[in-house]
Coordinates of C-alpha atoms in Angstrom, one line a residue:
M1 CA -38.5 115.7 28.7
A2 CA -37.0 118.1 31.3
S3 CA -34.2 120.4 30.3
M4 CA -30.9 121.6 31.9
V5 CA -29.6 123.2 28.7
D6 CA -26.5 125.3 29.4
A7 CA -26.1 128.1 26.7
S8 CA -22.3 128.1 27.2
I9 CA -21.9 124.6 25.8
E10 CA -20.7 124.7 22.1
T11 CA -23.2 122.9 20.0
R12 CA -22.3 124.2 16.4
L13 CA -20.3 122.5 13.6
F14 CA -16.6 123.5 13.3
I15 CA -15.8 123.8 9.6
N16 CA -12.9 125.7 7.9
G17 CA -11.9 127.4 11.2
E18 CA -15.4 128.7 11.9
F19 CA -18.4 127.6 14.1
R20 CA -21.6 127.5 12.2
P21 CA -25.0 125.9 12.4
S22 CA -26.0 122.9 10.3
S23 CA -27.0 123.9 6.7
S24 CA -30.4 122.2 7.3
S25 CA -30.8 123.8 10.8
K26 CA -31.7 120.4 12.2
T27 CA -30.5 119.5 15.8
F28 CA -30.4 116.4 18.0
E29 CA -30.6 116.2 21.8
V30 CA -27.9 115.2 24.1
V31 CA -29.5 113.8 27.3
Y32 CA -27.9 113.2 30.7
P33 CA -28.4 109.5 31.3
Y34 CA -28.9 109.9 35.1
T35 CA -31.8 112.3 35.1
K36 CA -32.8 112.1 31.4
E37 CA -32.7 115.8 31.1
V38 CA -31.7 117.5 27.9
V39 CA -28.3 119.2 28.3
A40 CA -27.8 120.4 24.8
Q41 CA -29.4 120.7 21.4
V42 CA -26.5 119.9 19.0
Q43 CA -26.4 121.0 15.3
E44 CA -26.8 117.9 13.1
A45 CA -24.5 117.8 10.1
D46 CA -26.1 116.8 6.8
I47 CA -24.6 115.9 3.4
K48 CA -23.8 119.5 2.5
D49 CA -21.9 120.0 5.8
V50 CA -19.8 117.0 5.1
E51 CA -19.0 118.2 1.6
D52 CA -18.0 121.6 3.0
A53 CA -15.8 120.0 5.7
V54 CA -14.1 117.7 3.2
T55 CA -13.6 120.6 0.8
A56 CA -12.1 122.7 3.5
A57 CA -9.7 119.9 4.5
K58 CA -8.7 119.3 0.9
A59 CA -7.8 123.0 0.4
A60 CA -5.9 123.1 3.7
F61 CA -3.8 119.9 3.0
P62 CA -1.0 121.2 0.8
A63 CA 0.0 124.0 3.2
W64 CA -0.3 121.8 6.2
R65 CA 1.7 119.0 4.6
D66 CA 4.5 121.3 3.6
L67 CA 4.7 123.0 7.0
G68 CA 7.0 120.4 8.3
T69 CA 7.1 118.3 11.4
E70 CA 8.5 121.0 13.7
K71 CA 6.0 123.8 12.8
R72 CA 3.1 121.4 12.9
G73 CA 4.3 120.3 16.4
V74 CA 3.9 123.8 17.7
Y75 CA 0.2 123.6 17.2
L76 CA -0.2 120.1 18.7
R77 CA 1.8 121.2 21.8
K78 CA -0.3 124.3 22.3
L79 CA -3.4 122.2 22.1
S80 CA -2.1 119.7 24.6
Q81 CA -1.5 122.5 27.0
L82 CA -5.0 124.0 26.5
I83 CA -6.6 120.5 27.1
L84 CA -4.7 120.1 30.4
K85 CA -6.0 123.5 31.5
S86 CA -9.6 122.5 30.8
N87 CA -9.9 119.4 33.0
Q88 CA -12.9 120.5 35.0
E89 CA -15.0 121.6 32.0
L90 CA -14.2 118.5 30.0
A91 CA -14.9 116.2 32.9
K92 CA -18.3 117.6 33.4
L93 CA -19.2 117.5 29.7
E94 CA -18.1 113.9 29.4
T95 CA -20.1 112.9 32.4
L96 CA -23.2 114.7 31.3
S97 CA -23.0 113.0 27.9
T98 CA -22.1 109.5 28.8
G99 CA -23.1 109.0 32.4
R100 CA -19.7 107.6 33.3
P101 CA -18.9 108.6 36.9
I102 CA -16.8 111.6 37.2
S103 CA -14.7 109.7 39.7
Q104 CA -13.4 107.6 36.8
F105 CA -12.5 110.5 34.6
F106 CA -8.9 110.2 33.6
D107 CA -9.2 111.3 30.1
V108 CA -7.7 114.8 30.1
S109 CA -4.2 113.8 31.1
L110 CA -4.3 110.9 28.5
A111 CA -5.6 113.2 25.6
A112 CA -3.0 115.8 26.4
Q113 CA -0.3 113.2 26.4
F114 CA -1.2 112.1 22.9
F115 CA -0.9 115.6 21.5
E116 CA 2.3 116.3 23.5
Y117 CA 3.9 113.1 22.2
F118 CA 3.0 113.5 18.6
A119 CA 4.1 117.1 18.7
G120 CA 7.5 115.6 18.2
G121 CA 6.5 112.2 17.0
G122 CA 6.2 113.2 13.4
W123 CA 10.0 112.8 13.2
T124 CA 9.6 109.1 13.3
A125 CA 8.0 109.0 9.9
Q126 CA 11.0 107.4 8.4
G127 CA 11.7 105.4 5.2
T128 CA 14.7 103.5 3.9
A129 CA 17.6 103.9 1.5
S130 CA 19.3 101.3 -0.6
L131 CA 22.3 101.1 -2.9
N132 CA 21.7 97.4 -3.7
T133 CA 20.7 97.9 -7.3
P134 CA 23.5 98.9 -9.5
D135 CA 23.7 102.6 -10.5
H136 CA 20.7 103.4 -8.3
L137 CA 20.0 105.1 -5.0
N138 CA 16.5 103.8 -4.1
L139 CA 14.5 105.3 -1.3
T140 CA 11.2 104.8 0.4
V141 CA 9.5 107.7 2.0
K142 CA 6.3 108.0 4.2
Q143 CA 3.8 110.6 3.1
P144 CA 0.4 111.6 4.4
Y145 CA -2.7 110.5 2.7
G146 CA -4.5 114.0 2.4
V147 CA -7.9 114.1 3.8
V148 CA -8.5 111.7 6.6
A149 CA -11.9 110.9 8.3
L150 CA -12.0 110.0 11.9
I151 CA -15.2 108.4 13.3
I152 CA -15.1 108.0 17.1
P153 CA -17.4 106.2 19.6
W154 CA -19.4 107.5 22.6
N155 CA -17.8 105.6 25.5
F156 CA -14.5 107.4 25.8
P157 CA -14.9 110.3 23.3
L158 CA -12.1 112.6 24.4
V159 CA -9.4 109.8 24.5
M160 CA -10.5 108.5 21.1
F161 CA -10.5 112.1 19.7
A162 CA -6.9 112.6 20.8
S163 CA -5.5 109.1 20.0
K164 CA -6.6 109.4 16.4
M165 CA -6.4 113.2 15.8
A166 CA -2.8 113.7 17.2
P167 CA -1.0 111.1 14.9
A168 CA -3.1 112.0 11.9
L169 CA -2.2 115.7 12.2
A170 CA 1.5 114.9 13.0
A171 CA 1.7 112.8 9.8
G172 CA 0.6 115.9 7.9
N173 CA -3.0 115.0 7.0
T174 CA -6.0 117.2 7.4
I175 CA -9.0 116.0 9.3
V176 CA -12.8 115.6 9.3
L177 CA -13.8 114.1 12.6
K178 CA -17.3 112.9 13.2
S179 CA -18.2 112.4 16.9
S180 CA -20.9 110.1 18.2
E181 CA -24.3 111.7 18.3
K182 CA -24.6 110.3 21.9
A183 CA -21.5 112.1 23.1
P184 CA -20.4 115.1 20.9
L185 CA -19.8 117.7 23.6
T186 CA -16.2 117.2 24.4
S187 CA -15.2 117.1 20.7
L188 CA -17.0 120.5 20.2
F189 CA -15.3 121.9 23.3
V190 CA -11.9 120.9 21.9
A191 CA -12.8 122.6 18.6
R192 CA -12.8 125.8 20.6
L193 CA -9.3 125.0 21.9
I194 CA -8.2 124.2 18.3
E195 CA -9.4 127.7 17.3
E196 CA -7.7 129.2 20.3
A197 CA -4.4 127.4 19.4
G198 CA -4.5 129.0 16.0
F199 CA -4.7 126.0 13.7
P200 CA -5.0 127.1 10.1
P201 CA -8.6 127.1 8.8
G202 CA -9.6 123.7 7.3
V203 CA -6.9 121.6 9.0
V204 CA -9.3 120.3 11.5
N205 CA -13.0 120.1 10.9
I206 CA -15.4 118.7 13.6
I207 CA -18.9 117.7 12.8
S208 CA -21.8 116.1 14.8
G209 CA -24.2 113.9 13.2
L210 CA -25.8 110.5 12.8
G211 CA -24.2 107.4 11.2
N212 CA -26.6 107.8 8.3
P213 CA -26.1 110.1 6.5
T214 CA -23.0 111.8 8.0
G215 CA -20.8 108.7 8.6
A216 CA -22.0 107.0 5.6
V217 CA -21.0 110.0 3.4
L218 CA -17.5 110.1 4.9
A219 CA -17.0 106.4 4.3
S220 CA -18.0 106.6 0.6
H221 CA -16.5 110.0 -0.1
M222 CA -14.1 110.0 -3.1
T223 CA -11.9 112.7 -1.6
V224 CA -11.3 111.0 1.7
R225 CA -8.3 108.7 1.3
C226 CA -8.1 107.2 4.8
I227 CA -10.7 106.5 7.5
S228 CA -10.1 105.5 11.1
F229 CA -13.0 104.0 13.0
T230 CA -13.6 102.8 16.5
G231 CA -17.0 101.3 17.2
S232 CA -19.2 98.3 16.7
T233 CA -18.3 95.5 14.4
A234 CA -21.6 95.8 12.5
T235 CA -20.9 99.5 11.7
G236 CA -17.3 98.6 10.9
Q237 CA -18.5 96.2 8.2
K238 CA -20.6 98.9 6.6
I239 CA -17.7 101.3 6.6
Q240 CA -15.4 98.7 5.0
A241 CA -17.9 97.9 2.3
A242 CA -18.5 101.6 1.5
A243 CA -14.8 102.2 1.4
A244 CA -14.3 99.3 -1.0
K245 CA -17.1 100.4 -3.2
S246 CA -15.9 104.0 -3.5
N247 CA -12.2 104.7 -3.8
M248 CA -10.6 101.8 -1.9
K249 CA -9.7 104.2 0.9
H250 CA -7.4 102.8 3.6
V251 CA -9.5 101.7 6.6
H252 CA -8.3 100.9 10.1
M253 CA -10.7 99.8 12.7
E254 CA -10.9 98.9 16.3
L255 CA -14.1 97.1 16.8
G256 CA -16.1 94.9 19.3
G257 CA -14.9 92.3 21.7
K258 CA -16.1 89.3 23.8
S259 CA -12.9 89.1 25.8
P260 CA -12.2 86.0 27.9
A261 CA -10.3 85.7 31.2
I262 CA -8.9 82.3 32.3
V263 CA -8.3 81.8 36.1
F264 CA -6.2 78.7 36.9
E265 CA -6.1 76.9 40.2
D266 CA -2.7 78.4 41.2
A267 CA -3.7 82.0 40.5
D268 CA -3.8 84.7 43.2
L269 CA -7.6 84.5 43.4
E270 CA -8.0 87.8 45.4
T271 CA -6.2 89.7 42.5
A272 CA -8.0 87.8 39.8
A273 CA -11.4 88.6 41.3
A274 CA -10.6 92.2 41.9
Q275 CA -9.2 92.9 38.4
T276 CA -11.8 90.9 36.5
Q277 CA -14.8 92.4 38.4
F278 CA -13.4 95.9 37.6
G279 CA -12.8 94.9 34.0
I280 CA -16.5 94.2 33.4
Q281 CA -17.9 96.9 35.8
F282 CA -15.7 99.9 34.5
N283 CA -17.9 102.4 32.7
S284 CA -20.9 100.2 33.3
G285 CA -19.4 97.5 31.1
Q286 CA -19.4 99.8 28.0
V287 CA -15.9 99.0 27.1
C288 CA -15.0 97.0 24.0
S289 CA -12.2 95.0 25.7
A290 CA -14.3 94.2 28.9
N291 CA -13.8 90.6 30.1
S292 CA -17.3 89.4 29.7
R293 CA -16.4 85.7 29.8
I294 CA -14.6 84.3 32.7
Y295 CA -13.4 80.7 32.8
V296 CA -12.3 79.4 36.2
H297 CA -10.7 76.1 37.0
D298 CA -13.4 73.9 38.6
S299 CA -11.3 73.3 41.7
V300 CA -11.4 77.0 42.7
A301 CA -14.6 78.1 40.9
Q302 CA -16.6 78.4 44.2
Q303 CA -13.9 80.3 46.0
F304 CA -13.3 82.7 43.1
T305 CA -17.0 83.4 42.5
T306 CA -17.4 84.2 46.2
L307 CA -14.6 86.8 46.0
F308 CA -16.0 88.2 42.8
R309 CA -19.4 88.7 44.3
E310 CA -17.8 90.5 47.3
K311 CA -16.0 92.9 45.0
F312 CA -19.2 93.6 43.0
A313 CA -21.1 94.3 46.2
A314 CA -18.7 97.2 47.1
V315 CA -19.6 99.2 43.9
R316 CA -21.8 102.3 44.5
M317 CA -24.5 103.3 42.1
G318 CA -25.7 106.9 41.9
D319 CA -25.4 110.3 40.3
P320 CA -22.3 110.1 38.1
L321 CA -21.5 113.8 39.0
D322 CA -21.2 112.7 42.7
P323 CA -17.5 111.8 43.3
A324 CA -18.6 109.0 45.6
T325 CA -20.4 107.1 42.7
S326 CA -18.5 104.4 41.1
H327 CA -21.3 102.9 38.9
G328 CA -23.3 104.9 36.5
P329 CA -26.3 104.2 34.2
Q330 CA -26.1 102.9 30.7
I331 CA -25.8 105.7 28.2
D332 CA -29.4 105.7 26.9
M333 CA -32.7 103.7 26.5
L334 CA -31.4 101.9 23.4
Q335 CA -28.4 100.4 25.3
Y336 CA -30.4 99.8 28.4
N337 CA -33.1 97.8 26.5
R338 CA -30.4 95.9 24.6
I339 CA -28.8 94.8 27.8
K340 CA -32.2 93.7 29.3
E341 CA -32.6 91.4 26.3
Y342 CA -29.4 89.8 27.1
L343 CA -30.4 89.4 30.8
N344 CA -33.5 87.5 29.6
I345 CA -31.2 85.2 27.3
G346 CA -29.0 84.6 30.4
E347 CA -31.9 83.5 32.6
K348 CA -32.9 81.0 29.9
D349 CA -29.5 79.7 29.0
G350 CA -27.7 79.7 32.4
T351 CA -28.1 80.4 36.1
F352 CA -28.6 84.0 37.2
T353 CA -26.8 84.6 40.5
L354 CA -26.4 88.3 41.1
G355 CA -27.5 91.7 39.8
G356 CA -29.9 92.3 37.0
D357 CA -32.1 95.3 36.0
A358 CA -32.0 98.0 38.8
K359 CA -35.4 99.2 37.7
D360 CA -34.1 102.7 38.4
G361 CA -33.6 104.7 35.2
F362 CA -31.0 103.3 32.9
F363 CA -29.2 101.4 35.6
V364 CA -28.2 97.8 35.3
R365 CA -26.6 96.2 38.3
Q366 CA -23.3 94.4 38.1
T367 CA -24.7 91.0 36.8
I368 CA -23.3 87.5 37.1
F369 CA -24.6 84.4 35.2
E370 CA -23.1 80.9 35.7
G371 CA -23.1 77.7 33.7
V372 CA -24.2 79.4 30.4
A373 CA -24.0 77.1 27.3
E374 CA -21.1 78.1 25.1
D375 CA -23.4 78.4 22.1
S376 CA -25.6 80.9 23.9
R377 CA -26.0 84.4 22.3
L378 CA -24.9 85.7 25.7
M379 CA -21.5 84.0 25.1
R380 CA -21.3 84.8 21.4
E381 CA -22.3 88.4 21.2
E382 CA -21.1 91.7 22.7
V383 CA -23.5 92.9 25.4
F384 CA -21.7 96.2 26.1
G385 CA -22.9 96.2 29.7
P386 CA -21.9 95.1 33.2
V387 CA -22.9 91.5 32.5
V388 CA -20.4 88.6 33.0
V389 CA -20.6 84.9 32.6
I390 CA -18.5 82.7 34.9
N391 CA -18.0 79.2 33.5
T392 CA -15.6 76.5 34.5
F393 CA -12.9 74.3 32.9
S394 CA -10.8 71.3 34.0
T395 CA -7.8 71.3 31.6
E396 CA -5.6 73.9 29.9
A397 CA -6.6 72.6 26.4
E398 CA -10.3 73.0 27.3
A399 CA -9.7 76.6 28.5
I400 CA -7.9 77.6 25.4
E401 CA -10.6 76.0 23.2
K402 CA -13.5 77.8 24.9
A403 CA -11.7 81.1 25.0
N404 CA -10.9 81.0 21.3
D405 CA -14.3 79.8 20.2
S406 CA -15.4 83.4 19.2
E407 CA -15.4 85.5 16.2
F408 CA -13.9 88.3 18.4
G409 CA -10.3 88.7 19.3
L410 CA -9.6 91.9 21.1
F411 CA -8.3 91.1 24.5
A412 CA -7.7 88.0 26.6
A413 CA -6.3 87.5 30.1
V414 CA -4.8 84.6 32.0
F415 CA -4.2 84.4 35.8
T416 CA -1.6 81.9 36.8
K417 CA 1.7 81.8 38.8
D418 CA 3.1 79.2 36.3
I419 CA 5.3 81.2 33.8
D420 CA 5.5 78.3 31.4
R421 CA 1.7 78.0 31.2
A422 CA 1.4 81.8 30.9
V423 CA 3.7 81.8 27.9
R424 CA 1.8 78.8 26.3
L425 CA -1.5 80.7 26.7
A426 CA -0.1 84.1 25.6
K427 CA 0.9 82.4 22.3
A428 CA -2.3 80.3 21.9
L429 CA -5.0 82.8 22.7
D430 CA -6.6 84.6 19.7
A431 CA -6.4 88.1 20.9
G432 CA -4.7 91.3 19.9
T433 CA -3.6 91.8 23.5
V434 CA -3.1 89.2 26.2
G435 CA -2.7 90.2 29.8
V436 CA -0.9 87.9 32.2
N437 CA -2.1 88.3 35.8
C438 CA -3.9 91.5 34.6
T439 CA -6.9 92.3 32.5
S440 CA -8.7 95.1 30.7
P441 CA -8.7 98.1 31.0
T442 CA -4.9 97.5 31.7
G443 CA -2.8 98.9 28.8
A444 CA 0.6 100.3 27.9
M445 CA 1.1 103.5 26.0
D446 CA 4.0 102.1 24.0
S447 CA 2.3 98.8 23.1
A448 CA 0.1 98.1 20.2
F449 CA -3.6 97.9 20.7
G450 CA -6.1 96.4 18.3
G451 CA -7.9 93.2 17.4
L452 CA -7.8 90.0 15.6
K453 CA -10.7 88.4 13.6
M454 CA -13.8 90.6 13.7
S455 CA -12.3 92.9 16.4
G456 CA -10.5 95.0 13.8
N457 CA -7.3 95.5 11.9
D458 CA -4.1 97.6 12.3
R459 CA -2.9 98.8 15.6
E460 CA -2.9 102.0 17.7
G461 CA -0.5 103.3 20.3
L462 CA 2.2 105.9 20.7
L463 CA 4.7 103.9 18.6
H464 CA 2.1 102.5 16.1
S465 CA -0.5 105.0 15.3
L466 CA 1.6 107.3 13.1
D467 CA 1.9 104.5 10.4
N468 CA -1.9 104.3 10.1
F469 CA -1.9 107.7 8.6
L470 CA 1.1 107.5 6.2
E471 CA 1.5 105.9 2.8
T472 CA 4.8 104.4 1.6
K473 CA 6.3 105.6 -1.7
S474 CA 9.4 104.2 -3.4
I475 CA 11.7 106.7 -5.3
L476 CA 14.1 105.1 -7.7
I477 CA 17.1 107.4 -8.6
K478 CA 19.3 106.2 -11.4
A479 CA 22.8 107.8 -11.5
A480 CA 24.9 108.1 -14.6
R481 CA 28.2 106.3 -14.5
L482 CA 31.4 108.3 -14.8

């Protein structure tokens, strides 16, 4: 395999305030999905490295907890500023790791916003007070867990890093973060910024490694009291089981999706086609909330599909480092082959009408299937690629039934000009988020994001994430009577 290794890229583990190689000296390759060239040989954490990271976090916890909201915020604010200044370096590292077009890189401003907000957001960790029990002042307070493990995915690694790290630190916890072995480079770059910001040793530990053993050890570790995971439902189930079998650590997860979009006959079809095509094409379909099932009223199905195909045709495949590119490759051979399997399923279970395997590296063209049976694996399982099924419906009840016939419940969308219908569907659809006349990746920083059913538990967002990293304690104070 060809190499374009850059010696300036940080590849070591960051434990107890120091960069160091893996204790086993093992490494793994990070490959640029476009050229398949090796861009870095990253140190692979083993069990001893996880133990060292957890031990460092445990030792650092009391002082970090007792530092207080204001002084912790100084570090978070400094890190936010350093991230903003590093846009160019982070954009390139993310593109080299994931193959997402650099033209779609928005992540630095969002990551910096998380750290800036939570620099002051710790003040919202509020409890209650009550005089309702005679002779008592009763309080509830919010306290950090201690050592928190964060396990992040490869599709938006910098955003996931910040959205979990910032509230966990603001709450007073200390951290062991495991990045995905497919995209560890931005996490390690930010480790340098954490060092530059002067965080006390052990407060943040960043390790690169495989799900087994690195992630598995974190999930079952008796010192880790809380774990936040974003990734596949299958991995989430393993983490939940390991957490339960070890110390019943608190687990919150944002998992997979099979998100439906419903387009009614009165919808603005141009807008619906533009939004839904972007929803499944963005990041080559490697988005948990991507609208991979589209249900269109049969009276407008032909018109909608024509518009949808036109939007797809305008997408440009190419080198993700080229600003003109809007569609990159899948991240690796494993993902590419997985999607090809679903393409074969779609050809058997429905009508293939556009796209398919580009037969050019890891590229999969934006692909449309129509008339796929609702019990097909293509309709039931998450593809995580630019593959959409467009089916039809005739009644509102039928649309709701088909949309909800899934074990996933992350995102759903409805396109209609009828406000009464929009309200009915927003209530009826089994999804953590419902977009009305908009779809994924549309979001709001102050709303809650997360899934129902097998798409996860708990919620993330500026106004919600802090609670994920805090325990509630009751304090009962009995006062003597005069």
